[in-house]
Amino acid sequence: MNHRTTLMLAMGLGGALVAGMALGHGNVTPQKVDTRDLEPLGEEWVEENPYRAPYDKHELAVEVGKSAYSENCARCHGLEAVSGGIAPDLRELESTPYGDEWFVERVVNGAGQMPKMADYLSQEALWAIRTYVESLETE
């Protein structure tokens, strides 16, 4: 095998691996999230994270979000939100109204291979996930 053939074979194998990862992205059966102890938010989406501190049950929201994230998001966005490159590193999302707007847009409408998570998880569960991710520090 010459150098060019080896290079083409390696590129083809690399492309197949990337395609396989992309096809696997988002292929997760959403898991239910117990949000009964968090403030109910209703059907209409709120514009800003209602569970962000100084919310009186902020720590509970972080714990609910941690569990929900592990079950529903970690496969693509990485353990403890440390992305492996398949999906965005959610820790870099601003804890501001703009970041909240970006978050709502993605979970309601989907993005790339990510499904419309609001079709599967409640607003309360998704804001709890956002609260958990905000509690993590980037390195």
PDB file of N, CA and C in Angstrom, residues 68-121:
ATOM      1  N   ALA A  68     -31.457  14.963  36.259  1.00  0.00           N
ATOM      2  CA  ALA A  68     -32.095  15.048  34.942  1.00  0.00           C
ATOM      3  C   ALA A  68     -31.048  15.164  33.836  1.00  0.00           C
ATOM      4  N   TYR A  69     -30.006  15.945  34.073  1.00  0.00           N
ATOM      5  CA  TYR A  69     -28.934  16.098  33.087  1.00  0.00           C
ATOM      6  C   TYR A  69     -28.251  14.757  32.843  1.00  0.00           C
ATOM      7  N   SER A  70     -27.924  14.058  33.923  1.00  0.00           N
ATOM      8  CA  SER A  70     -27.233  12.771  33.789  1.00  0.00           C
ATOM      9  C   SER A  70     -28.049  11.779  32.972  1.00  0.00           C
ATOM     10  N   GLU A  71     -29.354  11.786  33.163  1.00  0.00           N
ATOM     11  CA  GLU A  71     -30.236  10.844  32.477  1.00  0.00           C
ATOM     12  C   GLU A  71     -30.574  11.255  31.048  1.00  0.00           C
ATOM     13  N   ASN A  72     -30.576  12.557  30.759  1.00  0.00           N
ATOM     14  CA  ASN A  72     -31.108  13.016  29.480  1.00  0.00           C
ATOM     15  C   ASN A  72     -30.136  13.786  28.589  1.00  0.00           C
ATOM     16  N   CYS A  73     -29.037  14.247  29.130  1.00  0.00           N
ATOM     17  CA  CYS A  73     -28.170  15.143  28.361  1.00  0.00           C
ATOM     18  C   CYS A  73     -26.718  14.679  28.272  1.00  0.00           C
ATOM     19  N   ALA A  74     -26.253  13.956  29.283  1.00  0.00           N
ATOM     20  CA  ALA A  74     -24.824  13.641  29.401  1.00  0.00           C
ATOM     21  C   ALA A  74     -24.286  12.831  28.235  1.00  0.00           C
ATOM     22  N   ARG A  75     -25.105  12.001  27.631  1.00  0.00           N
ATOM     23  CA  ARG A  75     -24.614  11.154  26.545  1.00  0.00           C
ATOM     24  C   ARG A  75     -24.011  12.004  25.424  1.00  0.00           C
ATOM     25  N   CYS A  76     -24.626  13.134  25.144  1.00  0.00           N
ATOM     26  CA  CYS A  76     -24.131  13.995  24.063  1.00  0.00           C
ATOM     27  C   CYS A  76     -23.323  15.184  24.562  1.00  0.00           C
ATOM     28  N   HIS A  77     -23.753  15.787  25.660  1.00  0.00           N
ATOM     29  CA  HIS A  77     -23.095  17.000  26.159  1.00  0.00           C
ATOM     30  C   HIS A  77     -21.993  16.698  27.166  1.00  0.00           C
ATOM     31  N   GLY A  78     -21.802  15.425  27.542  1.00  0.00           N
ATOM     32  CA  GLY A  78     -20.702  15.027  28.406  1.00  0.00           C
ATOM     33  C   GLY A  78     -21.050  15.000  29.881  1.00  0.00           C
ATOM     34  N   LEU A  79     -20.342  14.132  30.617  1.00  0.00           N
ATOM     35  CA  LEU A  79     -20.525  14.052  32.059  1.00  0.00           C
ATOM     36  C   LEU A  79     -20.171  15.394  32.679  1.00  0.00           C
ATOM     37  N   GLU A  80     -20.986  15.830  33.623  1.00  0.00           N
ATOM     38  CA  GLU A  80     -20.814  17.121  34.293  1.00  0.00           C
ATOM     39  C   GLU A  80     -20.699  18.260  33.292  1.00  0.00           C
ATOM     40  N   ALA A  81     -21.336  18.094  32.131  1.00  0.00           N
ATOM     41  CA  ALA A  81     -21.407  19.102  31.061  1.00  0.00           C
ATOM     42  C   ALA A  81     -20.049  19.404  30.426  1.00  0.00           C
ATOM     43  N   VAL A  82     -19.076  18.521  30.583  1.00  0.00           N
ATOM     44  CA  VAL A  82     -17.788  18.684  29.929  1.00  0.00           C
ATOM     45  C   VAL A  82     -17.908  18.008  28.570  1.00  0.00           C
ATOM     46  N   SER A  83     -18.099  18.805  27.537  1.00  0.00           N
ATOM     47  CA  SER A  83     -18.342  18.274  26.204  1.00  0.00           C
ATOM     48  C   SER A  83     -17.115  17.568  25.653  1.00  0.00           C
ATOM     49  N   GLY A  84     -17.374  16.460  24.976  1.00  0.00           N
ATOM     50  CA  GLY A  84     -16.312  15.743  24.293  1.00  0.00           C
ATOM     51  C   GLY A  84     -16.198  16.168  22.841  1.00  0.00           C
ATOM     52  N   GLY A  85     -16.949  17.177  22.452  1.00  0.00           N
ATOM     53  CA  GLY A  85     -16.846  17.687  21.097  1.00  0.00           C
ATOM     54  C   GLY A  85     -18.030  17.380  20.207  1.00  0.00           C
ATOM     55  N   ILE A  86     -18.896  16.448  20.598  1.00  0.00           N
ATOM     56  CA  ILE A  86     -20.055  16.114  19.778  1.00  0.00           C
ATOM     57  C   ILE A  86     -21.092  17.232  19.849  1.00  0.00           C
ATOM     58  N   ALA A  87     -21.284  17.773  21.023  1.00  0.00           N
ATOM     59  CA  ALA A  87     -22.303  18.805  21.250  1.00  0.00           C
ATOM     60  C   ALA A  87     -21.651  19.973  21.998  1.00  0.00           C
ATOM     61  N   PRO A  88     -22.297  21.137  22.008  1.00  0.00           N
ATOM     62  CA  PRO A  88     -21.705  22.301  22.685  1.00  0.00           C
ATOM     63  C   PRO A  88     -21.446  22.063  24.172  1.00  0.00           C
ATOM     64  N   ASP A  89     -20.426  22.725  24.672  1.00  0.00           N
ATOM     65  CA  ASP A  89     -20.114  22.709  26.097  1.00  0.00           C
ATOM     66  C   ASP A  89     -21.071  23.684  26.778  1.00  0.00           C
ATOM     67  N   LEU A  90     -22.065  23.155  27.447  1.00  0.00           N
ATOM     68  CA  LEU A  90     -23.122  23.976  28.024  1.00  0.00           C
ATOM     69  C   LEU A  90     -22.644  24.858  29.174  1.00  0.00           C
ATOM     70  N   ARG A  91     -21.496  24.545  29.750  1.00  0.00           N
ATOM     71  CA  ARG A  91     -20.956  25.371  30.831  1.00  0.00           C
ATOM     72  C   ARG A  91     -20.567  26.752  30.331  1.00  0.00           C
ATOM     73  N   GLU A  92     -20.369  26.891  29.034  1.00  0.00           N
ATOM     74  CA  GLU A  92     -19.967  28.171  28.461  1.00  0.00           C
ATOM     75  C   GLU A  92     -21.153  29.084  28.167  1.00  0.00           C
ATOM     76  N   LEU A  93     -22.361  28.581  28.364  1.00  0.00           N
ATOM     77  CA  LEU A  93     -23.558  29.380  28.124  1.00  0.00           C
ATOM     78  C   LEU A  93     -23.723  30.412  29.236  1.00  0.00           C
ATOM     79  N   GLU A  94     -23.882  31.655  28.845  1.00  0.00           N
ATOM     80  CA  GLU A  94     -23.992  32.751  29.805  1.00  0.00           C
ATOM     81  C   GLU A  94     -25.180  32.577  30.746  1.00  0.00           C
ATOM     82  N   SER A  95     -24.994  32.912  32.016  1.00  0.00           N
ATOM     83  CA  SER A  95     -26.080  32.906  33.010  1.00  0.00           C
ATOM     84  C   SER A  95     -26.755  34.266  33.007  1.00  0.00           C
ATOM     85  N   THR A  96     -27.311  34.611  31.869  1.00  0.00           N
ATOM     86  CA  THR A  96     -27.933  35.915  31.643  1.00  0.00           C
ATOM     87  C   THR A  96     -29.243  35.702  30.897  1.00  0.00           C
ATOM     88  N   PRO A  97     -30.050  36.751  30.768  1.00  0.00           N
ATOM     89  CA  PRO A  97     -31.272  36.622  29.955  1.00  0.00           C
ATOM     90  C   PRO A  97     -30.974  36.168  28.522  1.00  0.00           C
ATOM     91  N   TYR A  98     -29.869  36.632  27.939  1.00  0.00           N
ATOM     92  CA  TYR A  98     -29.505  36.188  26.587  1.00  0.00           C
ATOM     93  C   TYR A  98     -29.226  34.682  26.576  1.00  0.00           C
ATOM     94  N   GLY A  99     -28.481  34.194  27.560  1.00  0.00           N
ATOM     95  CA  GLY A  99     -28.209  32.759  27.655  1.00  0.00           C
ATOM     96  C   GLY A  99     -29.489  31.964  27.855  1.00  0.00           C
ATOM     97  N   ASP A 100     -30.408  32.501  28.653  1.00  0.00           N
ATOM     98  CA  ASP A 100     -31.701  31.846  28.866  1.00  0.00           C
ATOM     99  C   ASP A 100     -32.484  31.767  27.555  1.00  0.00           C
ATOM    100  N   GLU A 101     -32.458  32.852  26.783  1.00  0.00           N
ATOM    101  CA  GLU A 101     -33.161  32.886  25.505  1.00  0.00           C
ATOM    102  C   GLU A 101     -32.588  31.828  24.561  1.00  0.00           C
ATOM    103  N   TRP A 102     -31.267  31.732  24.507  1.00  0.00           N
ATOM    104  CA  TRP A 102     -30.594  30.734  23.672  1.00  0.00           C
ATOM    105  C   TRP A 102     -31.003  29.330  24.107  1.00  0.00           C
ATOM    106  N   PHE A 103     -31.001  29.099  25.406  1.00  0.00           N
ATOM    107  CA  PHE A 103     -31.369  27.796  25.969  1.00  0.00           C
ATOM    108  C   PHE A 103     -32.799  27.418  25.570  1.00  0.00           C
ATOM    109  N   VAL A 104     -33.752  28.322  25.790  1.00  0.00           N
ATOM    110  CA  VAL A 104     -35.153  28.043  25.467  1.00  0.00           C
ATOM    111  C   VAL A 104     -35.303  27.751  23.976  1.00  0.00           C
ATOM    112  N   GLU A 105     -34.665  28.535  23.148  1.00  0.00           N
ATOM    113  CA  GLU A 105     -34.734  28.322  21.696  1.00  0.00           C
ATOM    114  C   GLU A 105     -34.324  26.894  21.344  1.00  0.00           C
ATOM    115  N   ARG A 106     -33.247  26.401  21.936  1.00  0.00           N
ATOM    116  CA  ARG A 106     -32.727  25.062  21.605  1.00  0.00           C
ATOM    117  C   ARG A 106     -33.598  23.946  22.173  1.00  0.00           C
ATOM    118  N   VAL A 107     -34.051  24.079  23.408  1.00  0.00           N
ATOM    119  CA  VAL A 107     -34.827  22.972  23.986  1.00  0.00           C
ATOM    120  C   VAL A 107     -36.240  22.919  23.426  1.00  0.00           C
ATOM    121  N   VAL A 108     -36.784  24.055  22.995  1.00  0.00           N
ATOM    122  CA  VAL A 108     -38.135  24.075  22.420  1.00  0.00           C
ATOM    123  C   VAL A 108     -38.110  23.654  20.951  1.00  0.00           C
ATOM    124  N   ASN A 109     -37.128  24.128  20.184  1.00  0.00           N
ATOM    125  CA  ASN A 109     -37.102  23.896  18.742  1.00  0.00           C
ATOM    126  C   ASN A 109     -36.107  22.844  18.287  1.00  0.00           C
ATOM    127  N   GLY A 110     -35.265  22.363  19.199  1.00  0.00           N
ATOM    128  CA  GLY A 110     -34.223  21.420  18.810  1.00  0.00           C
ATOM    129  C   GLY A 110     -33.088  22.165  18.128  1.00  0.00           C
ATOM    130  N   ALA A 111     -32.008  21.455  17.896  1.00  0.00           N
ATOM    131  CA  ALA A 111     -30.852  22.056  17.220  1.00  0.00           C
ATOM    132  C   ALA A 111     -29.985  20.937  16.660  1.00  0.00           C
ATOM    133  N   GLY A 112     -29.735  20.956  15.364  1.00  0.00           N
ATOM    134  CA  GLY A 112     -28.921  19.904  14.771  1.00  0.00           C
ATOM    135  C   GLY A 112     -29.534  18.542  15.049  1.00  0.00           C
ATOM    136  N   GLN A 113     -28.764  17.673  15.680  1.00  0.00           N
ATOM    137  CA  GLN A 113     -29.234  16.332  16.011  1.00  0.00           C
ATOM    138  C   GLN A 113     -30.022  16.280  17.313  1.00  0.00           C
ATOM    139  N   MET A 114     -30.026  17.388  18.079  1.00  0.00           N
ATOM    140  CA  MET A 114     -30.736  17.390  19.355  1.00  0.00           C
ATOM    141  C   MET A 114     -32.242  17.514  19.112  1.00  0.00           C
ATOM    142  N   PRO A 115     -33.013  16.619  19.710  1.00  0.00           N
ATOM    143  CA  PRO A 115     -34.468  16.708  19.536  1.00  0.00           C
ATOM    144  C   PRO A 115     -35.049  17.883  20.313  1.00  0.00           C
ATOM    145  N   LYS A 116     -36.304  18.158  20.063  1.00  0.00           N
ATOM    146  CA  LYS A 116     -37.038  19.186  20.792  1.00  0.00           C
ATOM    147  C   LYS A 116     -37.310  18.628  22.186  1.00  0.00           C
ATOM    148  N   MET A 117     -36.388  18.895  23.116  1.00  0.00           N
ATOM    149  CA  MET A 117     -36.477  18.293  24.446  1.00  0.00           C
ATOM    150  C   MET A 117     -37.736  18.716  25.196  1.00  0.00           C
ATOM    151  N   ALA A 118     -38.294  19.891  24.863  1.00  0.00           N
ATOM    152  CA  ALA A 118     -39.532  20.343  25.508  1.00  0.00           C
ATOM    153  C   ALA A 118     -40.715  19.451  25.122  1.00  0.00           C
ATOM    154  N   ASP A 119     -40.559  18.638  24.093  1.00  0.00           N
ATOM    155  CA  ASP A 119     -41.599  17.668  23.738  1.00  0.00           C
ATOM    156  C   ASP A 119     -41.594  16.481  24.709  1.00  0.00           C
ATOM    157  N   TYR A 120     -40.488  16.306  25.438  1.00  0.00           N
ATOM    158  CA  TYR A 120     -40.321  15.145  26.311  1.00  0.00           C
ATOM    159  C   TYR A 120     -40.218  15.496  27.787  1.00  0.00           C
ATOM    160  N   LEU A 121     -39.640  16.656  28.093  1.00  0.00           N
ATOM    161  CA  LEU A 121     -39.415  17.055  29.484  1.00  0.00           C
ATOM    162  C   LEU A 121     -40.170  18.334  29.778  1.00  0.00           C
TER     163      LEU A 121
END
